[in-house]
XYZ file of C-alpha atoms in Angstrom:
331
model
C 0.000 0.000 0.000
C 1.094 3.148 -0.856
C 2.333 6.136 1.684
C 1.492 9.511 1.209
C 5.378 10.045 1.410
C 5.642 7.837 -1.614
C 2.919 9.645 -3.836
C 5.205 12.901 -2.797
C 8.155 11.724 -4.268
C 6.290 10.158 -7.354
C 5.007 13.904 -7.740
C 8.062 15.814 -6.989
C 6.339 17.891 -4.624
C 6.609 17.690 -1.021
C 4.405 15.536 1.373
C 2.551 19.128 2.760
C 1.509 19.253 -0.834
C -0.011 16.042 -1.270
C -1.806 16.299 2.088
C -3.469 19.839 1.223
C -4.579 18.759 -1.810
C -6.256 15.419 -0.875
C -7.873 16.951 2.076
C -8.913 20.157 -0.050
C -7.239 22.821 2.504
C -3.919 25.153 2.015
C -2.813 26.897 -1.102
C -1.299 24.254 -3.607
C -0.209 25.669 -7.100
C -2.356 24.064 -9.667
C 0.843 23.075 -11.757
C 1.684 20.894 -8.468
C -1.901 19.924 -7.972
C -1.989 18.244 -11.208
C 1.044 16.436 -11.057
C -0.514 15.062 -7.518
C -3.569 13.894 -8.710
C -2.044 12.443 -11.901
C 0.070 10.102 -9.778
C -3.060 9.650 -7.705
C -5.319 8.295 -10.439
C -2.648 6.734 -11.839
C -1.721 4.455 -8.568
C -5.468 4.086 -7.163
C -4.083 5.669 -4.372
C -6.698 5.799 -1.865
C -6.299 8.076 2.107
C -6.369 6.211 5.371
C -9.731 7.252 6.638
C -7.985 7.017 10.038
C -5.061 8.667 8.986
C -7.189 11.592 7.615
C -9.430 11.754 10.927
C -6.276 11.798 12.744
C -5.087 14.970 10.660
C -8.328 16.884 10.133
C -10.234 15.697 13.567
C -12.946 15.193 11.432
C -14.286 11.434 10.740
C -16.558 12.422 7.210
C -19.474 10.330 8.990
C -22.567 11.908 9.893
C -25.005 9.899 12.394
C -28.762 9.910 11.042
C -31.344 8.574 13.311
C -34.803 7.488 12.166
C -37.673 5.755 13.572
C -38.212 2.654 11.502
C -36.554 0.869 9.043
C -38.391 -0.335 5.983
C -41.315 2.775 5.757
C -41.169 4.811 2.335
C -41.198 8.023 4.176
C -37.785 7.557 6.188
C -36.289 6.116 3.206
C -37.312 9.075 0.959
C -36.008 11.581 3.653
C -32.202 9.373 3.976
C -32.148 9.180 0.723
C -32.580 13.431 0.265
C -29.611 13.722 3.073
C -27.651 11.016 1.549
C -27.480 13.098 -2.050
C -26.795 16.383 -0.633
C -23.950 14.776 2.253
C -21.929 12.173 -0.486
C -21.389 14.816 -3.194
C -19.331 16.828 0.066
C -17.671 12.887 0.642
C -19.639 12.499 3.913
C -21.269 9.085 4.806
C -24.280 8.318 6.521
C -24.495 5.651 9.758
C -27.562 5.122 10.086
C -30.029 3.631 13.306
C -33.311 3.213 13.570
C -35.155 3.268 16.972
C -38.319 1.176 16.399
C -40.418 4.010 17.306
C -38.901 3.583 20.636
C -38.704 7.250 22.863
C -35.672 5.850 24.874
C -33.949 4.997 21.859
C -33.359 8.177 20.312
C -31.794 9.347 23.386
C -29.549 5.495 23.309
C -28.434 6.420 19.908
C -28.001 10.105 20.426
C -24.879 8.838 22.698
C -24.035 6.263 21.094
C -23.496 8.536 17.337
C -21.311 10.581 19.739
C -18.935 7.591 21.507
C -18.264 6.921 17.589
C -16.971 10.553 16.834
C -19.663 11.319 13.812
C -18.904 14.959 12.673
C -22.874 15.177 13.478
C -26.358 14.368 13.996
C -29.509 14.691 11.967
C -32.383 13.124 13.927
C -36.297 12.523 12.304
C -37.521 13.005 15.585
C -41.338 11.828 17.104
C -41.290 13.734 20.201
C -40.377 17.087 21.845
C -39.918 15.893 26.022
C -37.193 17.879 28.404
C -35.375 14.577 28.681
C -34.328 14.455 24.738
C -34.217 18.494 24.480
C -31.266 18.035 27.695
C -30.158 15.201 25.625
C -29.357 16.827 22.205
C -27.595 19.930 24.321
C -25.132 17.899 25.838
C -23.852 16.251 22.384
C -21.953 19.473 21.891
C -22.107 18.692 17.770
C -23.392 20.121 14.501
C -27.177 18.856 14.658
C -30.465 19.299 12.649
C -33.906 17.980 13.513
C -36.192 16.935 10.704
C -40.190 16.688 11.337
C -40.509 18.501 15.047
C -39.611 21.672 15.772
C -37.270 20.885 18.785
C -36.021 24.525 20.983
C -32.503 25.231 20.487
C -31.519 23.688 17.507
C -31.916 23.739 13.507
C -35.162 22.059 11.990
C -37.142 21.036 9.099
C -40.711 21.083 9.697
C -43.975 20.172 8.093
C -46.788 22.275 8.287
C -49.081 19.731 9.853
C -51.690 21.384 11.128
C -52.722 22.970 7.409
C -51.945 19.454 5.875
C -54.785 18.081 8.555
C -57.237 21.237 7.980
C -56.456 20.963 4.763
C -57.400 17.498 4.244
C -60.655 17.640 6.612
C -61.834 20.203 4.439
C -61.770 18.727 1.395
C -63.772 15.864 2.537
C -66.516 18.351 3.774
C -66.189 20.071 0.349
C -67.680 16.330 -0.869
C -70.632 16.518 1.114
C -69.173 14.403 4.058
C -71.308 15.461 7.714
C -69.757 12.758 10.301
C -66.207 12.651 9.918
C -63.966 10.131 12.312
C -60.457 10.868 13.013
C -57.630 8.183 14.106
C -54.453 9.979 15.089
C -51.709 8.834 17.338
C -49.912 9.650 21.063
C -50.025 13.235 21.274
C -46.444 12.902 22.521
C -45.525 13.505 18.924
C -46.307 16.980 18.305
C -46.479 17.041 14.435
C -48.141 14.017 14.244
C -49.869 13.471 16.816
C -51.228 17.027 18.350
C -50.925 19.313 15.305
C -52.616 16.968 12.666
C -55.513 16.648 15.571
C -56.047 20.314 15.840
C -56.023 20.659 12.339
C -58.891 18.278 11.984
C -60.565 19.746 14.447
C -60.443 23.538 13.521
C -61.532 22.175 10.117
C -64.695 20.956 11.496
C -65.305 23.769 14.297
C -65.262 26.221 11.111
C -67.612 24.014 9.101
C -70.111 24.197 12.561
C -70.082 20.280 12.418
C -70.130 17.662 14.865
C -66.908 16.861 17.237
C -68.203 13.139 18.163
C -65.832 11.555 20.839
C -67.116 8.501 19.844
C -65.385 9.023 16.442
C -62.067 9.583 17.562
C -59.326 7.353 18.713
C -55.572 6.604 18.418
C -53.457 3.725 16.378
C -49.720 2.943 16.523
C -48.221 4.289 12.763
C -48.774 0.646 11.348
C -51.567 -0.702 9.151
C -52.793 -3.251 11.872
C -53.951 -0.718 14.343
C -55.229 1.318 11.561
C -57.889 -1.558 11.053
C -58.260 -2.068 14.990
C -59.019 1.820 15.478
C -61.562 1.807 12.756
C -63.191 -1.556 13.996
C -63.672 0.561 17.511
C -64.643 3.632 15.991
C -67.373 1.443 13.826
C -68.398 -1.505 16.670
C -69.252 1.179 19.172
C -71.287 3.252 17.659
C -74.602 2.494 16.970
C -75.721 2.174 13.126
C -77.757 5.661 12.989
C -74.483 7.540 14.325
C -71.757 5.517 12.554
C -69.281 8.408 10.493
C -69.568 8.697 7.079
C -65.675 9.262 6.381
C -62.505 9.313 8.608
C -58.954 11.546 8.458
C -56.426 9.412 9.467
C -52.924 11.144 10.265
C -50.898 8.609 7.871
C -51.108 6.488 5.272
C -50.267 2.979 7.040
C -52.995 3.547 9.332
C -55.373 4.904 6.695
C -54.742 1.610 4.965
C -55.692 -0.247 7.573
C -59.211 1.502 8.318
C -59.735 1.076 4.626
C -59.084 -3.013 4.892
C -61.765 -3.037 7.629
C -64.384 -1.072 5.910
C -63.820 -2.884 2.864
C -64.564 -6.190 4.652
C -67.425 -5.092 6.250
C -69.312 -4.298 3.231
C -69.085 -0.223 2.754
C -68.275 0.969 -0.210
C -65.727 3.649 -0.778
C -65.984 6.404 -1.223
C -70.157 6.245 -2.749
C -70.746 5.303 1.257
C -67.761 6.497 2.729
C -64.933 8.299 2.801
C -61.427 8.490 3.519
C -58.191 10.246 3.200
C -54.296 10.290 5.191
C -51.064 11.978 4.846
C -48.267 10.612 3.427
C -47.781 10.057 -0.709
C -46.130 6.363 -0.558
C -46.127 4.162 -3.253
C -48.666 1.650 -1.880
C -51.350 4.657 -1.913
C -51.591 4.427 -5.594
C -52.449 1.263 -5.468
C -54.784 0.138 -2.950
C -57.987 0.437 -4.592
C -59.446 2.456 -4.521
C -56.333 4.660 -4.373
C -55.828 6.712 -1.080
C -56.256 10.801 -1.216
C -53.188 12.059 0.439
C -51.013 14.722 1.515
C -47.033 14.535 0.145
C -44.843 16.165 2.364
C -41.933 15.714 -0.661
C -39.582 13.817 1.969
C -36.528 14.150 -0.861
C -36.633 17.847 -0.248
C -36.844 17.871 3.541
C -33.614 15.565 4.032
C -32.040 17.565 1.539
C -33.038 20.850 3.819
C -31.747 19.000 6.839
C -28.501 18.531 5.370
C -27.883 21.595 3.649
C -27.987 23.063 7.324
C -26.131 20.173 9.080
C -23.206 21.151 6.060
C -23.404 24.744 7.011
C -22.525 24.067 10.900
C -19.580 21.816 9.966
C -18.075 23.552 6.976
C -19.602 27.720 7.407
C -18.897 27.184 11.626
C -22.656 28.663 11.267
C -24.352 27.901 14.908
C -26.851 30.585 13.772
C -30.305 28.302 14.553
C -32.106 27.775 11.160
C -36.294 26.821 10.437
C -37.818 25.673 7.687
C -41.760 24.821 7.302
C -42.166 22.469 4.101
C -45.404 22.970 2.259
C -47.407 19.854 1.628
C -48.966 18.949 -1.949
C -52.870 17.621 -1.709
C -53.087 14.642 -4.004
C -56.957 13.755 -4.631
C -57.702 10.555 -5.636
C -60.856 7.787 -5.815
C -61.046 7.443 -2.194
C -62.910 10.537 -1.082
């Protein structure tokens, strides 16, 4: 293996030279910058990382932590920070914490015993514990989908995504609307997308039902369990005639169990979520949604994560994405 002492000598230039210009810093002539990266392409030379971490203090590894592995909308989001963070020769570790609260304070420390150069988190809560967590990390950081105090974050305007939503299935002539959210813990998801829904209503001097209105767990099984309660116990002359449900997974679900018990969508009722996967083009019917454009808020995310690390910026930055209402056969 070669030594950068070696590539130096291949170069005629000294090993200063060849160190500035692989790790992009210093004044190098561009007559001896040539002749560096000549010898470089033509030996495959390739840096220690652990040489270069050594040198710079810097480890080119940023720590991303989301909360599930294997749903469209965390993959859309890694994959917008992963194409802003590689063309700048970062790379992404990436941990996923089940949708566990604990966890994202577990792999908040653990990102930091393994010296990433920072943090972006897709956070699902807001609590003192994980606010006194994220202070203490004493790195670049950037929260994407909860405005968290203190630090940098990409947001989604949730609470005009719900209204938004809820309105449009009043627009359609729908009286008795349900709504399935989640823990209220989450702030976006779970508080703002409820008040949304239920300013909607308020303004169209309709019914709030408590009856209507319960919570499910982010997956497509307790999106068929909440409707089945909403449904079961209520009696047949005040069953809802469409339900908002605050994602797609659990919209999915309350669509399965409708669909099995014999209502037709959307002629009998409707229904609608947030969330612009893949899979809500294709149930049938196919879902009415909100898409947040996850591509664009990782991108965000690391565009500001790249500013503390590279600018020294610890000026806090906000940004509230728009969502884009997608109607489709279900409402």
């Amino acid at each position: 293996m070669l030594t950068i002492k070696e590539i130096a000598e291949m170069a005629k230039v000294s090993r200063t030279t060849v160190s500035r210009v692989l790790n992009e810093s210093g004044y190098v002539s561009e007559e001896a910058r040539k002749r560096v990266l000549e010898v470089v392409e033509k030996t495959g030379y390739v840096p220690s990382q652990q040489a270069q971490s050594l040198r710079t203090k810097k480890t080119k590894v940023i720590g991303v932590v989301i909360p599930k592995l294997g749903t469209e909308t965390a993959g859309r989001i890694v994959y917008g920070i992963n194409d802003v963070l590689s063309e700048r020769g970062y790379q992404i570790l990436l941990t996923s914490t089940n949708l566990q609260t604990q966890k994202e304070i577990d792999y908040l420390r653990l990102l930091k015993s393994r010296q990433v150069d920072g943090i972006i988190l897709i956070a699902t809560n807001t609590n003192e514990e994980l606010i006194t967590e994220i202070k203490q990390l004493h790195l670049p950081f950037v929260a994407i989908g909860q405005d968290i105090p203190g630090v940098s974050s990409v947001t989604y305007d949730d609470f005009l995504a719900a209204k938004s939503i809820t309105q449009l299935l009043i627009q359609r002539g729908r009286k008795s609307i349900a709504f399935i959210g989640v823990d209220e813990a989450d702030q976006a998801v779970g508080l703002m997308r409820k008040q949304g829904y239920m300013d909607a209503i308020e303004e169209a001097n309709l019914t709030i039902c408590s009856e209507w209105m319960t919570k499910a767990n982010f997956d497509i099984p307790s999106g068929y369990k909440a409707m089945a309660k909403i449904m079961n116990q209520t009696s047949e002359s005040r069953r809802p005639d469409a339900v908002f449900c605050v994602t797609e997974r659990i919209a999915i679900g309350a669509m399965q169990f409708l669909k099995e018990h014999g209502y037709q969508i959307p002629s009998q009722f409707s229904i609608a979520g947030i969330g612009a996967s893949d899979i809500s083009k294709y149930v049938e019917p196919a879902l009415t949604t909100m898409d947040y454009e996850n591509e664009v808020a990782g991108k965000e995310a690391a565009k500001f994560l790249l500013d503390q690390l590279e600018k020294n910026e610890n000026i806090q930055k906000k940004v509230i994405l728009n969502g884009r209402l997608i109607e489709r056969n279900s409402i």
